[in-house]
Amino acid sequence: MPPLPVDLLRWYDRHRRTLPWRALPGQAADPYHVWLSEIMLQQTTVAAVIPYFHRFLDRFPTVADLARARQDDVMAAWAGLGYYARARNLHACAQAVDRAGGFPRDMAGLLALPGVGPYTAAAIAAIAFGHPVVPVDGNVERVTTRLFALTDPLPAARKAVALRAATLGDAAEARARPSDFAQALFDLGAGICTPKSPACALCPWQGACAGARLGIAASLPAKAPKAARPVRHGAHFHLADAAGNVLLRRRPERGLLGGMLELPGTAWRAEAWTMTEAFSHVPLAPRRGLSPWRSMGRVTHVFTHFTLHVDVYAARVDRFPNSIAEQGGLVCGEHELDGLALPSLMRKCLQLAGRADPGET
Ligand code: SF4
């Protein structure tokens, strides 16, 4: 017997999650809320996204507010969620939607928006506009491979899994409630068909599940072995003046953490930096009023494609020379730091540098 949407929808009507971006039963979903939450959820878990979602809505209650915000304010509100290119795309997308007078209501229009890929377009189309499409995220992928006992490993099998997932929404009951059906699949994956130990006894599709019948559900989806994550090294310098102001600079617009602020430092490379090499990148040449640099320790930060080890050094200067701004330096008050577009990596470096006063030896 194939998995019947009616069984899943009946279960969803009893067990649906209450989420801040989700419309109540019988109410229409707000496309701004759906889009914002979906972009945020690409980075992390529901629990981690909820406070960010509330903060964003407090600061930018509508897509027009977000479109008209300063990019720095958007980046600052996003800081901590990672993948900063997505924050820039989020801003660009809000501006495109604002210019067009609202979100496009069809897949082609949604796919043309900056930062909106097939999954996000399908999620908005199904949840906010009631199009009968099945958005395939990690949860839906997992449920599908288990339901049909698809054992070919991901990512090579991703397309075939997505095609199979689309068939789940073919029945009339799913086409009549596309928004609920998509969210029911998400909830099933998040709460019942979980990665390590699926609760098959509680699953509305247990009777139709080939993976459960064959006893292989927990081993699916099969995944090709991952290549080891490469390691990179860098050094960053925390320089503060007597008033506690800290020297920062802006990263180039393009590339990792593009446009975010950082402590001055070296590039990040595969080879470890010697002290001599690293110190050719200090932000101020030796001068009167500059304390000796002190090693504060190491910060390790895991990005998707590599692990970064950053050696942090700190020093104090009586006051910053006026020329520091011409060299791209930004002098920021200690109390301003919380509101700035600083990535988590830099917050870790600042925290490490703040553990001891580098002016004291
Ligand atoms: Fe997942 Fe088990 Fe339900 Fe199959 S029966 S979909 S493995 S929870």
Short mmCIF file of C-alpha atoms and ligand atoms in Angstrom, two decimals:
data_model
loop_
_atom_site.label_atom_id
_atom_site.label_comp_id
_atom_site.label_asym_id
_atom_site.label_seq_id
_atom_site.Cartn_x
_atom_site.Cartn_y
_atom_site.Cartn_z
CA MET A 1 0.00 0.00 0.00
CA PRO A 2 1.51 3.45 -0.89
CA PRO A 3 1.84 6.12 1.80
CA LEU A 4 -1.50 7.95 1.81
CA PRO A 5 -1.46 11.75 2.33
CA VAL A 6 -4.74 11.49 4.21
CA ASP A 7 -3.03 9.49 6.98
CA LEU A 8 -0.24 12.04 7.28
CA LEU A 9 -2.65 15.00 7.26
CA ARG A 10 -4.82 13.41 9.94
CA TRP A 11 -1.72 12.97 12.10
CA TYR A 12 -0.63 16.56 11.36
CA ASP A 13 -3.99 17.96 12.40
CA ARG A 14 -3.40 16.44 15.86
CA HIS A 15 0.35 16.90 16.26
CA ARG A 16 1.42 19.93 14.24
CA ARG A 17 4.17 22.05 15.77
CA THR A 18 3.46 25.61 16.77
CA LEU A 19 6.21 27.75 15.26
CA PRO A 20 6.45 31.55 15.21
CA TRP A 21 6.49 31.74 11.40
CA ARG A 22 3.65 29.27 10.98
CA ALA A 23 0.05 30.35 10.39
CA LEU A 24 -2.59 28.99 12.73
CA PRO A 25 -4.96 26.36 11.31
CA GLY A 26 -7.30 27.97 8.80
CA GLN A 27 -5.18 31.11 8.46
CA ALA A 28 -3.07 32.08 5.44
CA ALA A 29 0.71 32.06 5.94
CA ASP A 30 2.59 35.33 5.50
CA PRO A 31 5.09 34.88 2.63
CA TYR A 32 7.59 37.19 4.36
CA HIS A 33 7.57 34.98 7.46
CA VAL A 34 7.82 31.79 5.42
CA TRP A 35 10.67 33.09 3.28
CA LEU A 36 12.62 34.55 6.23
CA SER A 37 12.31 31.38 8.31
CA GLU A 38 13.28 29.15 5.39
CA ILE A 39 16.43 31.17 4.67
CA MET A 40 17.36 31.08 8.36
CA LEU A 41 16.63 27.37 8.67
CA GLN A 42 19.13 26.60 5.93
CA GLN A 43 21.82 27.44 8.45
CA THR A 44 20.72 25.78 11.61
CA THR A 45 18.03 24.20 13.79
CA VAL A 46 14.53 25.42 14.58
CA ALA A 47 15.51 26.08 18.21
CA ALA A 48 18.46 28.26 17.14
CA VAL A 49 16.41 30.14 14.54
CA ILE A 50 13.47 31.15 16.78
CA PRO A 51 15.26 33.99 18.65
CA TYR A 52 16.76 35.31 15.39
CA PHE A 53 13.37 35.21 13.72
CA HIS A 54 11.78 37.23 16.56
CA ARG A 55 14.68 39.70 16.55
CA PHE A 56 14.38 40.18 12.79
CA LEU A 57 10.65 40.79 12.98
CA ASP A 58 11.13 43.26 15.83
CA ARG A 59 13.67 45.20 13.78
CA PHE A 60 12.14 44.67 10.32
CA PRO A 61 8.42 43.98 10.77
CA THR A 62 7.74 43.87 7.02
CA VAL A 63 9.69 42.97 3.91
CA ALA A 64 9.66 46.69 3.01
CA ASP A 65 11.33 47.52 6.36
CA LEU A 66 14.00 44.94 5.64
CA ALA A 67 14.49 46.23 2.10
CA ARG A 68 15.02 49.78 3.32
CA ALA A 69 17.33 48.89 6.23
CA ARG A 70 21.04 49.61 6.06
CA GLN A 71 23.02 46.56 4.98
CA ASP A 72 25.15 46.83 8.12
CA ASP A 73 22.04 46.60 10.31
CA VAL A 74 20.88 43.50 8.43
CA MET A 75 24.32 41.91 8.76
CA ALA A 76 24.42 42.76 12.47
CA ALA A 77 20.99 41.16 13.03
CA TRP A 78 22.18 38.09 11.11
CA ALA A 79 25.56 37.80 12.83
CA GLY A 80 25.87 34.40 14.50
CA LEU A 81 23.76 32.57 11.94
CA GLY A 82 26.76 32.07 9.63
CA TYR A 83 26.86 31.99 5.82
CA TYR A 84 26.91 35.74 5.44
CA ALA A 85 26.46 35.63 1.68
CA ARG A 86 22.92 34.53 2.54
CA ALA A 87 22.37 37.66 4.63
CA ARG A 88 23.45 39.81 1.69
CA ASN A 89 21.15 37.84 -0.61
CA LEU A 90 18.37 38.17 1.96
CA HIS A 91 18.72 41.93 1.82
CA ALA A 92 18.90 41.96 -1.99
CA CYS A 93 15.86 39.68 -2.16
CA ALA A 94 13.84 41.93 0.17
CA GLN A 95 14.71 44.88 -2.10
CA ALA A 96 13.59 42.95 -5.21
CA VAL A 97 10.32 41.97 -3.52
CA ASP A 98 9.76 45.53 -2.30
CA ARG A 99 10.36 46.92 -5.81
CA ALA A 100 7.91 44.39 -7.26
CA GLY A 101 5.27 45.25 -4.65
CA GLY A 102 5.23 41.78 -3.09
CA PHE A 103 6.45 38.21 -3.42
CA PRO A 104 5.91 36.52 -6.78
CA ARG A 105 3.26 33.84 -6.42
CA ASP A 106 4.63 31.27 -8.86
CA MET A 107 7.71 29.04 -8.89
CA ALA A 108 9.40 30.80 -11.83
CA GLY A 109 9.06 34.22 -10.18
CA LEU A 110 10.24 32.91 -6.83
CA LEU A 111 13.25 31.17 -8.39
CA ALA A 112 14.33 34.45 -9.98
CA LEU A 113 14.75 36.08 -6.54
CA PRO A 114 18.29 36.46 -5.14
CA GLY A 115 19.22 33.60 -2.82
CA VAL A 116 16.06 31.58 -3.52
CA GLY A 117 16.82 28.08 -4.79
CA PRO A 118 14.46 25.27 -5.77
CA TYR A 119 13.81 24.15 -2.19
CA THR A 120 13.01 27.63 -0.81
CA ALA A 121 10.89 28.49 -3.85
CA ALA A 122 8.89 25.29 -3.40
CA ALA A 123 8.48 25.92 0.34
CA ILE A 124 7.13 29.45 -0.24
CA ALA A 125 4.96 28.32 -3.18
CA ALA A 126 3.43 25.47 -1.18
CA ILE A 127 3.16 27.04 2.27
CA ALA A 128 2.32 30.65 1.45
CA PHE A 129 0.56 30.32 -1.92
CA GLY A 130 -0.91 26.82 -1.86
CA HIS A 131 0.87 25.43 -4.94
CA PRO A 132 0.82 21.61 -5.01
CA VAL A 133 4.60 21.13 -4.87
CA VAL A 134 6.66 19.15 -2.35
CA PRO A 135 9.67 21.07 -0.98
CA VAL A 136 12.47 18.58 -0.42
CA ASP A 137 14.69 19.48 2.51
CA GLY A 138 16.81 17.10 4.58
CA ASN A 139 13.76 15.92 6.54
CA VAL A 140 11.72 15.12 3.46
CA GLU A 141 14.72 13.46 1.84
CA ARG A 142 15.15 11.21 4.87
CA VAL A 143 11.46 10.30 5.08
CA THR A 144 11.37 9.53 1.35
CA THR A 145 14.44 7.28 1.29
CA ARG A 146 12.98 5.32 4.20
CA LEU A 147 9.43 5.08 2.88
CA PHE A 148 10.64 3.63 -0.42
CA ALA A 149 13.81 1.94 0.92
CA LEU A 150 16.02 3.92 -1.47
CA THR A 151 19.53 2.75 -0.69
CA ASP A 152 21.64 4.63 -3.27
CA PRO A 153 23.89 7.03 -1.38
CA LEU A 154 23.47 10.81 -1.27
CA PRO A 155 24.41 13.21 -2.69
CA ALA A 156 24.53 11.32 -6.02
CA ALA A 157 20.98 9.99 -5.51
CA ARG A 158 19.52 13.38 -4.54
CA LYS A 159 17.68 13.97 -7.81
CA ALA A 160 16.08 10.52 -7.83
CA VAL A 161 14.98 11.00 -4.20
CA ALA A 162 13.45 14.38 -5.04
CA LEU A 163 11.50 12.87 -7.93
CA ARG A 164 10.19 10.16 -5.61
CA ALA A 165 9.31 12.75 -2.94
CA ALA A 166 7.29 14.69 -5.52
CA THR A 167 5.06 11.65 -6.02
CA LEU A 168 4.04 11.84 -2.35
CA GLY A 169 2.06 14.98 -3.14
CA ASP A 170 0.23 13.53 -6.15
CA ALA A 171 -2.90 12.32 -4.35
CA ALA A 172 -5.98 14.52 -4.26
CA GLU A 173 -5.85 15.01 -0.47
CA ALA A 174 -2.31 16.42 -0.70
CA ARG A 175 -3.21 18.65 -3.66
CA ALA A 176 -6.15 20.00 -1.70
CA ARG A 177 -3.92 21.04 1.24
CA PRO A 178 -0.43 21.69 -0.18
CA SER A 179 0.60 24.05 2.61
CA ASP A 180 -0.34 21.60 5.36
CA PHE A 181 1.07 18.65 3.43
CA ALA A 182 4.49 20.26 3.08
CA GLN A 183 4.57 21.22 6.74
CA ALA A 184 3.30 17.79 7.78
CA LEU A 185 6.27 16.24 5.98
CA PHE A 186 8.63 18.63 7.78
CA ASP A 187 7.06 17.76 11.14
CA LEU A 188 7.17 14.03 10.49
CA GLY A 189 10.87 14.25 9.66
CA ALA A 190 11.66 16.52 12.60
CA GLY A 191 9.67 14.71 15.28
CA ILE A 192 9.06 11.08 14.27
CA CYS A 193 11.28 10.02 11.39
CA THR A 194 14.36 11.44 13.10
CA PRO A 195 17.91 10.82 11.82
CA LYS A 196 19.16 8.28 14.37
CA SER A 197 16.15 6.53 15.84
CA PRO A 198 12.87 6.84 13.90
CA ALA A 199 9.83 6.35 16.14
CA CYS A 200 8.12 4.04 13.64
CA ALA A 201 5.53 2.87 16.17
CA LEU A 202 4.12 6.41 16.29
CA CYS A 203 4.34 7.05 12.54
CA PRO A 204 1.15 7.47 10.51
CA TRP A 205 2.91 5.87 7.54
CA GLN A 206 4.36 2.86 9.32
CA GLY A 207 2.19 0.38 7.40
CA ALA A 208 3.38 1.80 4.07
CA CYS A 209 7.06 2.13 4.92
CA ALA A 210 9.41 -0.23 3.09
CA GLY A 211 12.40 0.90 5.15
CA ALA A 212 10.66 0.01 8.42
CA ARG A 213 9.44 -3.30 7.00
CA LEU A 214 12.96 -4.27 5.92
CA GLY A 215 14.48 -3.09 9.21
CA ILE A 216 16.85 -0.69 7.43
CA ALA A 217 15.13 2.65 8.20
CA ALA A 218 17.69 3.94 10.69
CA SER A 219 20.52 3.35 8.21
CA LEU A 220 18.89 5.59 5.56
CA PRO A 221 19.59 7.81 3.81
CA ALA A 222 22.88 6.19 2.83
CA LYS A 223 25.62 8.76 2.43
CA ALA A 224 28.86 8.65 0.46
CA PRO A 225 31.86 8.93 2.81
CA LYS A 226 32.86 12.53 3.39
CA ALA A 227 36.31 13.80 2.53
CA ALA A 228 38.26 14.94 5.60
CA ARG A 229 37.69 18.64 6.33
CA PRO A 230 40.85 20.60 5.49
CA VAL A 231 42.52 22.82 8.07
CA ARG A 232 43.52 26.47 7.60
CA HIS A 233 45.49 28.83 9.80
CA GLY A 234 45.38 32.55 10.47
CA ALA A 235 46.41 35.17 13.02
CA HIS A 236 44.35 38.17 14.16
CA PHE A 237 45.37 41.15 16.24
CA HIS A 238 43.32 42.78 18.98
CA LEU A 239 44.52 46.34 19.42
CA ALA A 240 42.76 48.60 21.91
CA ASP A 241 43.48 52.13 23.04
CA ALA A 242 43.49 53.50 26.58
CA ALA A 243 39.75 54.26 26.35
CA GLY A 244 38.99 50.64 25.41
CA ASN A 245 38.24 51.34 21.73
CA VAL A 246 39.10 48.38 19.50
CA LEU A 247 40.55 48.43 15.98
CA LEU A 248 38.52 46.58 13.34
CA ARG A 249 38.44 46.49 9.55
CA ARG A 250 35.92 45.40 6.96
CA ARG A 251 36.41 42.20 4.95
CA PRO A 252 36.14 42.42 1.15
CA GLU A 253 32.54 42.31 -0.12
CA ARG A 254 33.11 39.09 -2.05
CA GLY A 255 34.15 35.83 -0.46
CA LEU A 256 33.71 34.18 2.90
CA LEU A 257 32.21 36.49 5.57
CA GLY A 258 32.14 39.16 2.84
CA GLY A 259 31.44 42.67 4.10
CA MET A 260 31.62 41.64 7.77
CA LEU A 261 33.92 43.29 10.29
CA GLU A 262 37.00 41.60 11.71
CA LEU A 263 40.09 42.16 13.78
CA PRO A 264 43.00 42.95 11.46
CA GLY A 265 45.05 39.87 10.63
CA THR A 266 46.56 37.54 8.09
CA ALA A 267 44.91 35.63 5.27
CA TRP A 268 43.78 32.08 6.11
CA ARG A 269 45.95 29.45 4.51
CA ALA A 270 46.74 25.74 4.69
CA GLU A 271 50.21 26.27 6.09
CA ALA A 272 50.63 27.44 9.70
CA TRP A 273 52.00 31.00 10.09
CA THR A 274 55.32 31.46 11.84
CA MET A 275 55.37 34.32 14.38
CA THR A 276 57.63 36.34 12.08
CA GLU A 277 55.30 35.91 9.13
CA ALA A 278 52.19 36.64 11.17
CA PHE A 279 53.73 39.76 12.70
CA SER A 280 54.38 41.26 9.28
CA HIS A 281 50.56 41.79 9.32
CA VAL A 282 50.24 43.69 12.63
CA PRO A 283 48.05 46.77 12.21
CA LEU A 284 50.55 49.26 13.70
CA ALA A 285 54.31 49.50 13.34
CA PRO A 286 56.22 49.61 16.66
CA ARG A 287 55.93 53.09 18.15
CA ARG A 288 55.88 54.91 21.46
CA GLY A 289 52.78 54.17 23.44
CA LEU A 290 52.30 50.70 21.94
CA SER A 291 52.64 47.83 24.41
CA PRO A 292 54.37 44.58 23.38
CA TRP A 293 52.08 42.12 21.62
CA ARG A 294 50.98 39.20 23.76
CA SER A 295 49.81 35.80 22.61
CA MET A 296 46.27 35.26 23.97
CA GLY A 297 45.77 31.71 22.71
CA ARG A 298 44.03 30.04 19.82
CA VAL A 299 40.45 30.05 18.53
CA THR A 300 39.22 27.13 16.45
CA HIS A 301 36.19 27.68 14.25
CA VAL A 302 34.56 25.12 11.99
CA PHE A 303 33.27 26.39 8.64
CA THR A 304 31.40 24.10 6.26
CA HIS A 305 34.42 23.46 4.08
CA PHE A 306 37.33 23.83 6.46
CA THR A 307 38.41 24.15 10.07
CA LEU A 308 40.21 27.37 10.93
CA HIS A 309 42.76 27.83 13.71
CA VAL A 310 43.32 31.48 14.57
CA ASP A 311 46.15 32.62 16.83
CA VAL A 312 45.05 35.74 18.67
CA TYR A 313 47.46 38.46 19.77
CA ALA A 314 46.65 41.55 21.76
CA ALA A 315 48.32 44.86 22.49
CA ARG A 316 47.36 48.27 23.75
CA VAL A 317 48.21 51.68 22.33
CA ASP A 318 47.80 55.01 24.13
CA ARG A 319 45.76 56.33 21.22
CA PHE A 320 45.24 55.42 17.59
CA PRO A 321 47.05 57.59 15.02
CA ASN A 322 44.74 59.66 12.80
CA SER A 323 46.07 57.81 9.75
CA ILE A 324 44.45 54.55 10.91
CA ALA A 325 41.20 55.31 9.08
CA GLU A 326 43.09 55.94 5.82
CA GLN A 327 44.54 52.45 6.17
CA GLY A 328 41.03 50.97 6.33
CA GLY A 329 40.88 50.77 10.12
CA LEU A 330 37.63 51.31 12.04
CA VAL A 331 37.96 52.32 15.66
CA CYS A 332 34.94 51.04 17.57
CA GLY A 333 33.91 51.66 21.15
CA GLU A 334 33.75 48.58 23.35
CA HIS A 335 30.03 49.13 23.90
CA GLU A 336 29.32 49.35 20.17
CA LEU A 337 30.68 45.85 19.53
CA ASP A 338 27.44 44.03 20.39
CA GLY A 339 25.52 45.84 17.67
CA LEU A 340 28.11 45.37 14.92
CA ALA A 341 28.18 42.92 12.02
CA LEU A 342 30.81 40.70 13.61
CA PRO A 343 30.87 37.02 12.70
CA SER A 344 30.94 34.40 15.49
CA LEU A 345 34.59 33.68 14.77
CA MET A 346 35.51 37.30 15.55
CA ARG A 347 33.35 37.34 18.67
CA LYS A 348 35.33 34.31 19.88
CA CYS A 349 38.60 36.15 19.15
CA LEU A 350 37.37 39.27 20.97
CA GLN A 351 36.32 37.18 23.93
CA LEU A 352 39.70 35.46 24.10
CA ALA A 353 41.56 38.77 23.80
CA GLY A 354 39.36 40.27 26.51
CA ARG A 355 40.36 37.65 29.10
CA ALA A 356 43.50 39.53 30.11
CA ASP A 357 44.58 43.10 29.81
CA PRO A 358 47.37 43.13 27.22
CA GLY A 359 48.67 46.36 28.68
CA GLU A 360 49.75 44.46 31.79
CA THR A 361 52.78 42.23 31.63
FE1 SF4 B 1 10.18 6.97 9.09
FE2 SF4 B 1 9.57 4.81 10.51
FE3 SF4 B 1 7.65 6.36 9.51
FE4 SF4 B 1 9.13 4.86 7.92
S1 SF4 B 1 7.73 4.16 9.52
S2 SF4 B 1 8.56 6.98 7.58
S3 SF4 B 1 11.12 4.97 8.93
S4 SF4 B 1 9.19 6.92 11.10
#
